[in-house]
GROMACS .gro file of N, CA and C in nm:
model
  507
    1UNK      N    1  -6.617  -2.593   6.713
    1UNK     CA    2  -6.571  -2.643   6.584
    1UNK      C    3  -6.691  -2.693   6.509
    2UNK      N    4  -6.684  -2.634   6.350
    2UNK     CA    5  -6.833  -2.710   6.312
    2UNK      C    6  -6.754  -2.811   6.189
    3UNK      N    7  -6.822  -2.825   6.122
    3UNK     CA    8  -6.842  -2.931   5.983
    3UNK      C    9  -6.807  -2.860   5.908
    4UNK      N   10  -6.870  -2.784   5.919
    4UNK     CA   11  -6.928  -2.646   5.778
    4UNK      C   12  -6.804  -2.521   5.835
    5UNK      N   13  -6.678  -2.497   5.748
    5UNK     CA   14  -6.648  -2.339   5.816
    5UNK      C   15  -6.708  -2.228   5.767
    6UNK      N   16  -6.685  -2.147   5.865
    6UNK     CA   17  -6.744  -1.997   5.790
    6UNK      C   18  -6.629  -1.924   5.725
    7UNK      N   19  -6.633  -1.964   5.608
    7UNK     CA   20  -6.501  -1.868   5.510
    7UNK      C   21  -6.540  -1.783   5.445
    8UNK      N   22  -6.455  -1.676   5.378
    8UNK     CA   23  -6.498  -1.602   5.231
    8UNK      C   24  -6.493  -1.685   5.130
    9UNK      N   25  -6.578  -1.647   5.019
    9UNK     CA   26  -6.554  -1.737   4.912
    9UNK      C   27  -6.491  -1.635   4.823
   10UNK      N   28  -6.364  -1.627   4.762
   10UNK     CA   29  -6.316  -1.561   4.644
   10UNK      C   30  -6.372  -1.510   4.576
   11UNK      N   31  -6.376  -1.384   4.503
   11UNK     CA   32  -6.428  -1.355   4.403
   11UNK      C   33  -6.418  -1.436   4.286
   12UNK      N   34  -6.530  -1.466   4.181
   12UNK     CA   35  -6.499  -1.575   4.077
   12UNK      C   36  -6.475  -1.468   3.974
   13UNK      N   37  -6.535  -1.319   3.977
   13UNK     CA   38  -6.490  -1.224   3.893
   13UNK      C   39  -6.430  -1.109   3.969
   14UNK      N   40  -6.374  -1.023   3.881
   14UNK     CA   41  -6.304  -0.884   3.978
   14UNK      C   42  -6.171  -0.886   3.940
   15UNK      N   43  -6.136  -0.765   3.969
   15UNK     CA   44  -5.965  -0.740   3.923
   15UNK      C   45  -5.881  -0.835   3.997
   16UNK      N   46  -5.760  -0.795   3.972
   16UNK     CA   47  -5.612  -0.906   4.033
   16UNK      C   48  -5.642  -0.901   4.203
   17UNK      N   49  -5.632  -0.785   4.252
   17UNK     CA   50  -5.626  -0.750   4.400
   17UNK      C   51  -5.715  -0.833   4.456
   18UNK      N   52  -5.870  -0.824   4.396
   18UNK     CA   53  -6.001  -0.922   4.490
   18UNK      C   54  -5.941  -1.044   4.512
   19UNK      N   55  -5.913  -1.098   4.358
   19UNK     CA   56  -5.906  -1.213   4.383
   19UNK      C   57  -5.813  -1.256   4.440
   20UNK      N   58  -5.702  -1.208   4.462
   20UNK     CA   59  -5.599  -1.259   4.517
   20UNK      C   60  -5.577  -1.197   4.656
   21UNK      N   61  -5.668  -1.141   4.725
   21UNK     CA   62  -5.663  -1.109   4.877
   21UNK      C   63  -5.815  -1.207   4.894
   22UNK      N   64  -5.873  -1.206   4.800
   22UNK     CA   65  -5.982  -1.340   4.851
   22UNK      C   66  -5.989  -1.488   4.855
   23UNK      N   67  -5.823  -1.495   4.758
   23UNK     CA   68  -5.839  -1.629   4.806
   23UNK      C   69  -5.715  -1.638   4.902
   24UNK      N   70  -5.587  -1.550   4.987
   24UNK     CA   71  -5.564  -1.582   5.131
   24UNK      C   72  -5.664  -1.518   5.207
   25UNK      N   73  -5.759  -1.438   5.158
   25UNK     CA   74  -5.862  -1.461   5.314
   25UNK      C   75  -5.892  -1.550   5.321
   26UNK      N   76  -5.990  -1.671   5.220
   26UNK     CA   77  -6.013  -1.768   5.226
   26UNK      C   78  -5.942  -1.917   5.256
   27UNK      N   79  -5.800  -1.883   5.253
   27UNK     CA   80  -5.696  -1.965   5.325
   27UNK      C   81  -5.662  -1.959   5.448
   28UNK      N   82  -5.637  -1.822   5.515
   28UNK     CA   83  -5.645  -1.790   5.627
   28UNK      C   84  -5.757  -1.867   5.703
   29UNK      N   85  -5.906  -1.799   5.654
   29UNK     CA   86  -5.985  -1.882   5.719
   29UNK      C   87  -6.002  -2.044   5.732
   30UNK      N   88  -5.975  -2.108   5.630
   30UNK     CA   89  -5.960  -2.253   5.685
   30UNK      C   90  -5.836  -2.262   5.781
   31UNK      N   91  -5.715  -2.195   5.765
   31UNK     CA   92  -5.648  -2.212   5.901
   31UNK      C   93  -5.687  -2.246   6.029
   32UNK      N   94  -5.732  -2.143   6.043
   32UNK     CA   95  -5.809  -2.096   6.185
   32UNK      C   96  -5.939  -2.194   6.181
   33UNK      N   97  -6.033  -2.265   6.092
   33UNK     CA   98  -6.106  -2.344   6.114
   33UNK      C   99  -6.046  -2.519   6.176
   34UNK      N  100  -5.878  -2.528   6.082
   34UNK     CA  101  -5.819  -2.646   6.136
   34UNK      C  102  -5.800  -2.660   6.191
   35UNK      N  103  -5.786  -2.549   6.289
   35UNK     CA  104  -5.697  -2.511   6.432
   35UNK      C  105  -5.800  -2.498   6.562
   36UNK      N  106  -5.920  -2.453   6.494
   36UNK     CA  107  -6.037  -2.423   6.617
   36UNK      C  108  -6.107  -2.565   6.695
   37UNK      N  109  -6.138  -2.556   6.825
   37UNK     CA  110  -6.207  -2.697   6.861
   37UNK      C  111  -6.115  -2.784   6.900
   38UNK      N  112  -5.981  -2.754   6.956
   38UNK     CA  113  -5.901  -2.870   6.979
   38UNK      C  114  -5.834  -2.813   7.147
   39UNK      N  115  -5.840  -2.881   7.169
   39UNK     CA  116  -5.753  -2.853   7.324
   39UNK      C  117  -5.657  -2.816   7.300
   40UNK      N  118  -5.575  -2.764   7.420
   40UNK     CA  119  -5.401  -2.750   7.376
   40UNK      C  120  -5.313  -2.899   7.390
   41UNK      N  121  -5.399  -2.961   7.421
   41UNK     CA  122  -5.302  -3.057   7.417
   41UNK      C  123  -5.338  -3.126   7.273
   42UNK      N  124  -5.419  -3.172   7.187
   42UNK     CA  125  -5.448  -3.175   7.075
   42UNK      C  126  -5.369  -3.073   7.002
   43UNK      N  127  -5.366  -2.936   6.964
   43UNK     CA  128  -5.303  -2.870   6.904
   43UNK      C  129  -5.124  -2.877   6.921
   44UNK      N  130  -5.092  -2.989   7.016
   44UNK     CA  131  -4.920  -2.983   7.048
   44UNK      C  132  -4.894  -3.140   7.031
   45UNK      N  133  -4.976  -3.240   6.985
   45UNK     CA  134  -4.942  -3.365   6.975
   45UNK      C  135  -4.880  -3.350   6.882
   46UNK      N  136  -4.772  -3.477   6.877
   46UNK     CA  137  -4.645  -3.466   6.732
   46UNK      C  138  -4.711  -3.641   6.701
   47UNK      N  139  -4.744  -3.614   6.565
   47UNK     CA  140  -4.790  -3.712   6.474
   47UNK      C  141  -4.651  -3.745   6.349
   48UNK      N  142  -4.561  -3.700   6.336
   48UNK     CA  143  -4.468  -3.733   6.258
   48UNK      C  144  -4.370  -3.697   6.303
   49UNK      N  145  -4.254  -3.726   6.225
   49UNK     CA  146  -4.137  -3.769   6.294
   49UNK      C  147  -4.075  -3.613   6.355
   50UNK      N  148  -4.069  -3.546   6.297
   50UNK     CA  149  -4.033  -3.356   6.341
   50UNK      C  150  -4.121  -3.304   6.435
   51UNK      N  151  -4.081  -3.354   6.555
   51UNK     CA  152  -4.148  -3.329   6.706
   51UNK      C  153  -4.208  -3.171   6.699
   52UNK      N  154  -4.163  -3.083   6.588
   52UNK     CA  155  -4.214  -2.970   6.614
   52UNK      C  156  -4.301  -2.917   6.531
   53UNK      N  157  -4.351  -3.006   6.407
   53UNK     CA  158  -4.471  -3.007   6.335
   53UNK      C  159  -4.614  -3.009   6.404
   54UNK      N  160  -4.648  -2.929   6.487
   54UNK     CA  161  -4.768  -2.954   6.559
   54UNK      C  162  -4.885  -2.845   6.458
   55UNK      N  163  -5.002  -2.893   6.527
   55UNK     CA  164  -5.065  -2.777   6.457
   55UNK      C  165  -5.090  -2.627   6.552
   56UNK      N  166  -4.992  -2.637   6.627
   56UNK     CA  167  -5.001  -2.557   6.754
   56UNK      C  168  -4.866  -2.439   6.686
   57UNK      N  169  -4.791  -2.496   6.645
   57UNK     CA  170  -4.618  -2.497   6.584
   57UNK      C  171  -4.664  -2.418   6.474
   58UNK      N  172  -4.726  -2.448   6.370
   58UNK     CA  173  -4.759  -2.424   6.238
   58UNK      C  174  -4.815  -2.315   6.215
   59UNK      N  175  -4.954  -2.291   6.330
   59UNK     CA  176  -5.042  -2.186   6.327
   59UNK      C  177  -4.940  -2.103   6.359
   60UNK      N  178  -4.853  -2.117   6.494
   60UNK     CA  179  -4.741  -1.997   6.485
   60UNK      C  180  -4.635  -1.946   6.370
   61UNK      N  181  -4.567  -2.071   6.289
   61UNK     CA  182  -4.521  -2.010   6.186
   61UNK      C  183  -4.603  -1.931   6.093
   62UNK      N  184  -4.703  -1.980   6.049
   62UNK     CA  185  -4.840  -1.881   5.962
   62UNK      C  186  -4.825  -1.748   6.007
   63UNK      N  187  -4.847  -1.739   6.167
   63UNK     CA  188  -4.873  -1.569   6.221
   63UNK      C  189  -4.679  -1.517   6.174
   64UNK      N  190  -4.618  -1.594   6.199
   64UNK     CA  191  -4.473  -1.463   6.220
   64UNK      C  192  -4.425  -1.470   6.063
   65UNK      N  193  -4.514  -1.577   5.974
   65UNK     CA  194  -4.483  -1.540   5.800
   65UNK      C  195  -4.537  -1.399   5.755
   66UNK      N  196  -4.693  -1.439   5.874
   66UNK     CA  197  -4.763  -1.307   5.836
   66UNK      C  198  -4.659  -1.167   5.795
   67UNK      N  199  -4.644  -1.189   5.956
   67UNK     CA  200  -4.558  -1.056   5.989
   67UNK      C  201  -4.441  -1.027   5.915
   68UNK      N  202  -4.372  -1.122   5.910
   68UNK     CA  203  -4.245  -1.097   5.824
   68UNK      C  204  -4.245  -1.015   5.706
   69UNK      N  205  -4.367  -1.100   5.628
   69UNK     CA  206  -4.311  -1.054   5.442
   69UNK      C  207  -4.430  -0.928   5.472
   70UNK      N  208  -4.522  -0.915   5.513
   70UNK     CA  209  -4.613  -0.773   5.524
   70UNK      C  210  -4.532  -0.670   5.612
   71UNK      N  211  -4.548  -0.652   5.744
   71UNK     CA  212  -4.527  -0.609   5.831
   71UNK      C  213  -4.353  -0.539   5.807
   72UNK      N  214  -4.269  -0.655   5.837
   72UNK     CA  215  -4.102  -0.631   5.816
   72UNK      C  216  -4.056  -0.568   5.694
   73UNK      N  217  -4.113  -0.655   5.590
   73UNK     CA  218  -4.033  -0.637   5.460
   73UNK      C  219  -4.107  -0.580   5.430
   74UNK      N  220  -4.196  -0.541   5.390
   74UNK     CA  221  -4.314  -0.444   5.285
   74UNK      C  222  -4.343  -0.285   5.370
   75UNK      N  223  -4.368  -0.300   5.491
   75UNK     CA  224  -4.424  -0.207   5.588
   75UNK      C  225  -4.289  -0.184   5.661
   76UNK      N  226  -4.169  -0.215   5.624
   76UNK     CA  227  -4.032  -0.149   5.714
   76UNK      C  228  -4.086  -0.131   5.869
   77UNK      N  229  -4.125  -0.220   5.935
   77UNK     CA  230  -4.166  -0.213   6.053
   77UNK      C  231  -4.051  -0.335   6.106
   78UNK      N  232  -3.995  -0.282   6.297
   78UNK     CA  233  -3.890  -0.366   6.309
   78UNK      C  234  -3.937  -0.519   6.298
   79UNK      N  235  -3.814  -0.590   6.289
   79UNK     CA  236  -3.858  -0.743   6.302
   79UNK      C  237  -3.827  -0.817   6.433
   80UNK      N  238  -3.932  -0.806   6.537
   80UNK     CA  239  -3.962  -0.892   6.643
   80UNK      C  240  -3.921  -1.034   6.701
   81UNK      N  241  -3.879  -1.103   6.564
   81UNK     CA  242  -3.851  -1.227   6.602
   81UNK      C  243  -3.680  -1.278   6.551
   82UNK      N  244  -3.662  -1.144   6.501
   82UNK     CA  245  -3.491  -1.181   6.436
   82UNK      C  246  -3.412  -1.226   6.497
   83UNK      N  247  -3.411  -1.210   6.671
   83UNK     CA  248  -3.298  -1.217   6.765
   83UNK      C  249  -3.378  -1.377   6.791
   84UNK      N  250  -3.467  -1.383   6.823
   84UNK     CA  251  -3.514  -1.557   6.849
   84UNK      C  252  -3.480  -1.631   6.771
   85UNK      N  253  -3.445  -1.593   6.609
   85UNK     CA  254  -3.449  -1.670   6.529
   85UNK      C  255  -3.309  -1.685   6.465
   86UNK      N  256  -3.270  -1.615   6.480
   86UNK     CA  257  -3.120  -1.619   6.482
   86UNK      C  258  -3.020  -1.695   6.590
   87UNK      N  259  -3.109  -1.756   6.747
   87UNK     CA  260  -3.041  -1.850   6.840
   87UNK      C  261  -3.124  -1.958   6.782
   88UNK      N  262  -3.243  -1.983   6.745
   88UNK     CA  263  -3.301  -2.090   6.711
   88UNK      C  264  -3.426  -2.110   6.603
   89UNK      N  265  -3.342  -2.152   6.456
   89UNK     CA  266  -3.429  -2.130   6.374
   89UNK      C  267  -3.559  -2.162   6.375
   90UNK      N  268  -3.582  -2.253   6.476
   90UNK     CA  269  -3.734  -2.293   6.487
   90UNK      C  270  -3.822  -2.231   6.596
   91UNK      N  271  -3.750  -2.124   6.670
   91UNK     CA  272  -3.819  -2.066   6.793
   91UNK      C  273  -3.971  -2.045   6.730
   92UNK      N  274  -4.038  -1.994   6.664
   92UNK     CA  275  -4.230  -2.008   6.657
   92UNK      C  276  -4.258  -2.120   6.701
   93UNK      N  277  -4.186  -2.234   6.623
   93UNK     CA  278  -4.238  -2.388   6.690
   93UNK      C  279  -4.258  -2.444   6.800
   94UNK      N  280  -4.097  -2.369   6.896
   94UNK     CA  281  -4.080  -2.390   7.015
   94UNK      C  282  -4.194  -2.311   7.115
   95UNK      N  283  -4.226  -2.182   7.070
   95UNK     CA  284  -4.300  -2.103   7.161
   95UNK      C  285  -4.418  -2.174   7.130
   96UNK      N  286  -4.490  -2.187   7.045
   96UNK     CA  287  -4.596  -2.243   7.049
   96UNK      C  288  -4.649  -2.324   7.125
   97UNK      N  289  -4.520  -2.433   7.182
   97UNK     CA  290  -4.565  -2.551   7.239
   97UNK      C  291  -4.567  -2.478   7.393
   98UNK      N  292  -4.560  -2.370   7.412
   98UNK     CA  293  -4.635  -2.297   7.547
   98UNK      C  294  -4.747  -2.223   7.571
   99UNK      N  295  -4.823  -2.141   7.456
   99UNK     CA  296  -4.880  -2.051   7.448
   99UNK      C  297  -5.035  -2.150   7.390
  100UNK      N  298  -5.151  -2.096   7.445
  100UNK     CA  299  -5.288  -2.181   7.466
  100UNK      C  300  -5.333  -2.171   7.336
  101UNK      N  301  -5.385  -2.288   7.253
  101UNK     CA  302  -5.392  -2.283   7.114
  101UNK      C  303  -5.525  -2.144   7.089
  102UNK      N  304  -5.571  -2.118   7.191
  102UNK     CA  305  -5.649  -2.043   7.185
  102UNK      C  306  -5.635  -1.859   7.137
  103UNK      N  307  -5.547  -1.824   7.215
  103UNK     CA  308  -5.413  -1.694   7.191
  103UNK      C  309  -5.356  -1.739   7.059
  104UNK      N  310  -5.281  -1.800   7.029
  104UNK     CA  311  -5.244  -1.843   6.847
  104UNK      C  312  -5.354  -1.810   6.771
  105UNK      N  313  -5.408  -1.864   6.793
  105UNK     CA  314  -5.559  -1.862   6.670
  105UNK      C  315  -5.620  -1.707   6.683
  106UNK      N  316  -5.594  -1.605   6.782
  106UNK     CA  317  -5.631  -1.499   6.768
  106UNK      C  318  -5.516  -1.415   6.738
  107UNK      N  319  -5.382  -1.487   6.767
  107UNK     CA  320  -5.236  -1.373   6.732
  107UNK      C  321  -5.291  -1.372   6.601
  108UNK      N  322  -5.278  -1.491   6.550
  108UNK     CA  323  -5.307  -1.512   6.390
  108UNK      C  324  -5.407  -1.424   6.321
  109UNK      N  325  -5.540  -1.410   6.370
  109UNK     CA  326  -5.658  -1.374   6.316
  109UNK      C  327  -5.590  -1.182   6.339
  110UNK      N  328  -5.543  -1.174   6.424
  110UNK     CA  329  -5.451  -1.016   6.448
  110UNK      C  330  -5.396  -1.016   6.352
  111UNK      N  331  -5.317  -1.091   6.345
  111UNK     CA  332  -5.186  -1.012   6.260
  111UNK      C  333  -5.214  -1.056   6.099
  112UNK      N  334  -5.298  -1.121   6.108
  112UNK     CA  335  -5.371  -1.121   5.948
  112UNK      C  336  -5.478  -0.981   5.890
  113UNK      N  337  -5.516  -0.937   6.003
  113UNK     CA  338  -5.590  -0.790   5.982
  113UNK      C  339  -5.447  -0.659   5.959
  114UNK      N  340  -5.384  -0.698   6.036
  114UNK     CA  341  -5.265  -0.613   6.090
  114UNK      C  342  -5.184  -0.619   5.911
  115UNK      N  343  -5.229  -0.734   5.848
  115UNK     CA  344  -5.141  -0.741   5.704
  115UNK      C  345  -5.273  -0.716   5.625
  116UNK      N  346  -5.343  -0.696   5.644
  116UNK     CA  347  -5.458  -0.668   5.532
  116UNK      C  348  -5.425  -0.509   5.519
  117UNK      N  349  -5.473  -0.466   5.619
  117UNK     CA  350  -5.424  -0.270   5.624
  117UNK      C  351  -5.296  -0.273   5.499
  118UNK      N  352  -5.201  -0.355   5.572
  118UNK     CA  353  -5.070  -0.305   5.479
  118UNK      C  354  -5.062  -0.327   5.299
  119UNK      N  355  -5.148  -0.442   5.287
  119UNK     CA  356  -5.174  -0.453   5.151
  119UNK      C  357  -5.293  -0.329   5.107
  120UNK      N  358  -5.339  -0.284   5.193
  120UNK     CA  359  -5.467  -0.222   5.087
  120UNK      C  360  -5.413  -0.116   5.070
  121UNK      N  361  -5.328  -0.059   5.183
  121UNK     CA  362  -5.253   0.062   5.199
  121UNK      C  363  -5.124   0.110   5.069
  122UNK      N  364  -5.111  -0.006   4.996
  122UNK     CA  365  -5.044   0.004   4.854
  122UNK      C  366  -5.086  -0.039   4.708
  123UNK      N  367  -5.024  -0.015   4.637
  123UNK     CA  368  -5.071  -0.101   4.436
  123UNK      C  369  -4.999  -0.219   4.466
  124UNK      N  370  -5.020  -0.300   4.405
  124UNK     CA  371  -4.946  -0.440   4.383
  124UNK      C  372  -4.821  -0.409   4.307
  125UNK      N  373  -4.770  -0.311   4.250
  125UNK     CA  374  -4.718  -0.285   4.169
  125UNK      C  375  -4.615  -0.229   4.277
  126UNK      N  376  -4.610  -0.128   4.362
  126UNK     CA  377  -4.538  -0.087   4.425
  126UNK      C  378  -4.390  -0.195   4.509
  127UNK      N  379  -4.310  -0.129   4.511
  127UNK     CA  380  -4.180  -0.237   4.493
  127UNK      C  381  -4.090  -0.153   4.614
  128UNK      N  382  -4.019  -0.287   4.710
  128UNK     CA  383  -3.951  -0.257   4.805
  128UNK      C  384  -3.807  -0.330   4.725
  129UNK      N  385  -3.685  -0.318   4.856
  129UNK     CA  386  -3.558  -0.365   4.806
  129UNK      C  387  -3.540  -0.451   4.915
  130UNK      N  388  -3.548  -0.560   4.906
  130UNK     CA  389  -3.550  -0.661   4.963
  130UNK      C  390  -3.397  -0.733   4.992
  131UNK      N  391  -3.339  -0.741   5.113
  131UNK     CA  392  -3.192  -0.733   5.160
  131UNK      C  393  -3.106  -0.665   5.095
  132UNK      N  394  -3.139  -0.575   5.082
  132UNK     CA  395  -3.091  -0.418   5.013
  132UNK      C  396  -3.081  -0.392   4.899
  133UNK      N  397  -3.113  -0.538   4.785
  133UNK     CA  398  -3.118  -0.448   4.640
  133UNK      C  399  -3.168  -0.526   4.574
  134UNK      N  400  -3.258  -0.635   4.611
  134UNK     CA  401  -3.364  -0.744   4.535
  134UNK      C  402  -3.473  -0.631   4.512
  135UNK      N  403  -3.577  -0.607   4.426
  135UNK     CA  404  -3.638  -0.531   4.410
  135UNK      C  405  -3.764  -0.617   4.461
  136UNK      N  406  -3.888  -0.631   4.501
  136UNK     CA  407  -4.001  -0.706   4.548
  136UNK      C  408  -4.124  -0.602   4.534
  137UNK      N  409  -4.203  -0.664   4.477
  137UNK     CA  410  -4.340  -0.599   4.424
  137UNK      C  411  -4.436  -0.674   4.587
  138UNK      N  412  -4.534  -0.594   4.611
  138UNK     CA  413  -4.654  -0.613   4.688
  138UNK      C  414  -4.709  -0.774   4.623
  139UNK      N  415  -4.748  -0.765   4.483
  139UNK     CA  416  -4.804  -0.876   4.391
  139UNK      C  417  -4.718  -1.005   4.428
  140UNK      N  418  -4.611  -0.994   4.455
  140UNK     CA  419  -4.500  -1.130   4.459
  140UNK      C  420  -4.509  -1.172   4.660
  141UNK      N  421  -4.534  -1.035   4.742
  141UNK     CA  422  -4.538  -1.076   4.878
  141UNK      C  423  -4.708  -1.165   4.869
  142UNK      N  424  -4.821  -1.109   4.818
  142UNK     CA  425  -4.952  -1.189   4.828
  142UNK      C  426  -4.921  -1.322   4.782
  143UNK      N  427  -4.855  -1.321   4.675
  143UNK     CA  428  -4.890  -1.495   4.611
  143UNK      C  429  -4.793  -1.558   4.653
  144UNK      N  430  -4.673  -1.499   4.725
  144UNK     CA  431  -4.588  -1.597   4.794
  144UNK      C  432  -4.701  -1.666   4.937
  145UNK      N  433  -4.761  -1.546   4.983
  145UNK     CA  434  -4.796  -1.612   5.100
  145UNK      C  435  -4.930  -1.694   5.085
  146UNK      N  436  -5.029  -1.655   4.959
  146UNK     CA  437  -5.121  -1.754   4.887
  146UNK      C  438  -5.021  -1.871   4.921
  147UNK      N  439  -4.903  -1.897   4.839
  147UNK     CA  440  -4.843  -2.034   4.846
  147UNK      C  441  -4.802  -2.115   4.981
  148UNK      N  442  -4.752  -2.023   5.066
  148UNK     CA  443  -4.705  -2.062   5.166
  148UNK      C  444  -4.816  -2.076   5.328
  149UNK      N  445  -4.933  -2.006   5.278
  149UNK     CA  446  -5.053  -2.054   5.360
  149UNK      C  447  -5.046  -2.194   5.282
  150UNK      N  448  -5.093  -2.199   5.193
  150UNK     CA  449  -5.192  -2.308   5.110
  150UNK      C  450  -5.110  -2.452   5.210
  151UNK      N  451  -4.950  -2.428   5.154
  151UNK     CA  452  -4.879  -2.539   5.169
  151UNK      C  453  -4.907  -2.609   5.327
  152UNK      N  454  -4.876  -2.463   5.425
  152UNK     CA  455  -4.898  -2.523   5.562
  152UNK      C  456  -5.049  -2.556   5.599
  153UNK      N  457  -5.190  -2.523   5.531
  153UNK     CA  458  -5.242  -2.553   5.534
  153UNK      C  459  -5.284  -2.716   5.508
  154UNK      N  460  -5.213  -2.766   5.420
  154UNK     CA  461  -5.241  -2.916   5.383
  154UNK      C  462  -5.139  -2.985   5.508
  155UNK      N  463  -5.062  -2.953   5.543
  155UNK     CA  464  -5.002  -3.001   5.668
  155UNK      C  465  -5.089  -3.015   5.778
  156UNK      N  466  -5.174  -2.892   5.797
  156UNK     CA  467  -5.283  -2.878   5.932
  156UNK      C  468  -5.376  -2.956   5.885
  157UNK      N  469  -5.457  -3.006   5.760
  157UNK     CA  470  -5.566  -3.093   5.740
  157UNK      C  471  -5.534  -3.196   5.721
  158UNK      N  472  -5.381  -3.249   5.703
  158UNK     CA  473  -5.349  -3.407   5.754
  158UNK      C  474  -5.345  -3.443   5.909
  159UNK      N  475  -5.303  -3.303   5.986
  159UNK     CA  476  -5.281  -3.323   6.113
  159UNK      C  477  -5.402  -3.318   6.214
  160UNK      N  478  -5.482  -3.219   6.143
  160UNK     CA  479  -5.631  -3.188   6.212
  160UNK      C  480  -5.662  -3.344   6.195
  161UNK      N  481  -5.678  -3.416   6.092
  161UNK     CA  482  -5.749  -3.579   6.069
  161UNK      C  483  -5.691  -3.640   6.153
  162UNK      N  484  -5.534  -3.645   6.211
  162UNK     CA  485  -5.475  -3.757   6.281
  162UNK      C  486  -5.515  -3.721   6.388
  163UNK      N  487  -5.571  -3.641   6.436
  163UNK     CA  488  -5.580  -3.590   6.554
  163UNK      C  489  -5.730  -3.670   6.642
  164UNK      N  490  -5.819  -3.560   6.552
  164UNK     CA  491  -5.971  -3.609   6.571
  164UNK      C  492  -6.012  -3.642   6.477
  165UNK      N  493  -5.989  -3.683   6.332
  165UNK     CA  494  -6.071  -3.742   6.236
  165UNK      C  495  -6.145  -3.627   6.187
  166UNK      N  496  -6.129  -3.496   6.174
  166UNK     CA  497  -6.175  -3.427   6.106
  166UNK      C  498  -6.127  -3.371   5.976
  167UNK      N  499  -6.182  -3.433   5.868
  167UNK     CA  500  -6.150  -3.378   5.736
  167UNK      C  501  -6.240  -3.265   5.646
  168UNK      N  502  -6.226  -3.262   5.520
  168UNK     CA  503  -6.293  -3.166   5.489
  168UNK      C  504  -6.179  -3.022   5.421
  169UNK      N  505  -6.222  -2.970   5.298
  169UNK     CA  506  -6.125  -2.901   5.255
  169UNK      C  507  -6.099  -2.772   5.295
   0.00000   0.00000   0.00000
């Protein structure tokens, strides 16, 4: 774990696509920087009241968001976790708190390559039917998950601090 992460920095110029696959690469990567350097038992301590907010928990929801809105919904590839999640809406959380924070942080860094292919592999423009007749553009799956990294990200840099005192944006 350093001080300093090694991220991409966004394009500050360039079309829609750069910038907006450069700044969740660049989210992604602080993920995986909040997450790196901690034991598993550090990565599964519960600091607030929802025993399953870990940063062990989180990094797993990140990887199966991955998958979901790229992979499932965009790439019609089956969905892996429907039957887990359908006995228990929080099963990522739950598995997490078994699996070595070490394996997470590389499912993640996988299945974030595994969704890069699928975005480059289309236009932003291109449009799926989303529970059979929502129409969904590529452009609306990136900046949902821009949003929905970002968010769980500020969760992992309150939790990374309670943990070991490491801050930093």
């Amino acid at each position: 774990m350093t001080d300093v992460p090694e991220r991409p920095d966004p394009p500050m110029a360039g079309d829609e696509r750069a910038q907006l696959a450069g700044f969740l690469d660049f989210l992604r990567a602080s993920v995986v920087w909040k997450c790196s350097g901690l034991t598993d038992e550090q990565a599964r301590r519960v600091h607030v009241p929802s025993e399953l907010t870990t940063i062990a928990g989180l990094l797993c929801h990140l990887t199966l968001v991955e998958n979901y809105w790229f992979r499932v919904v965009l790439d019609g590839q089956p969905d892996e976790w429907a039957d887990r999640l359908e006995i228990d809406r929080d099963a990522e959380f739950r598995v997490a708190l078994e699996v070595p924070i070490g394996q997470l942080i590389a499912e993640y860094e996988a299945e974030a390559e595994k969704c890069r292919a699928v975005v480059a592999a289309r236009e932003f423009d291109d449009t799926v039917l989303f529970k059979g007749d929502k129409p969904l553009t590529v452009r609306w799956v990136v900046a949902h998950m821009i949003e929905e990294t970002a968010r769980h990200l500020g969760h992992l840099d309150l939790l990374r601090e309670l943990t070991d005192g490491l801050t930093g944006e």
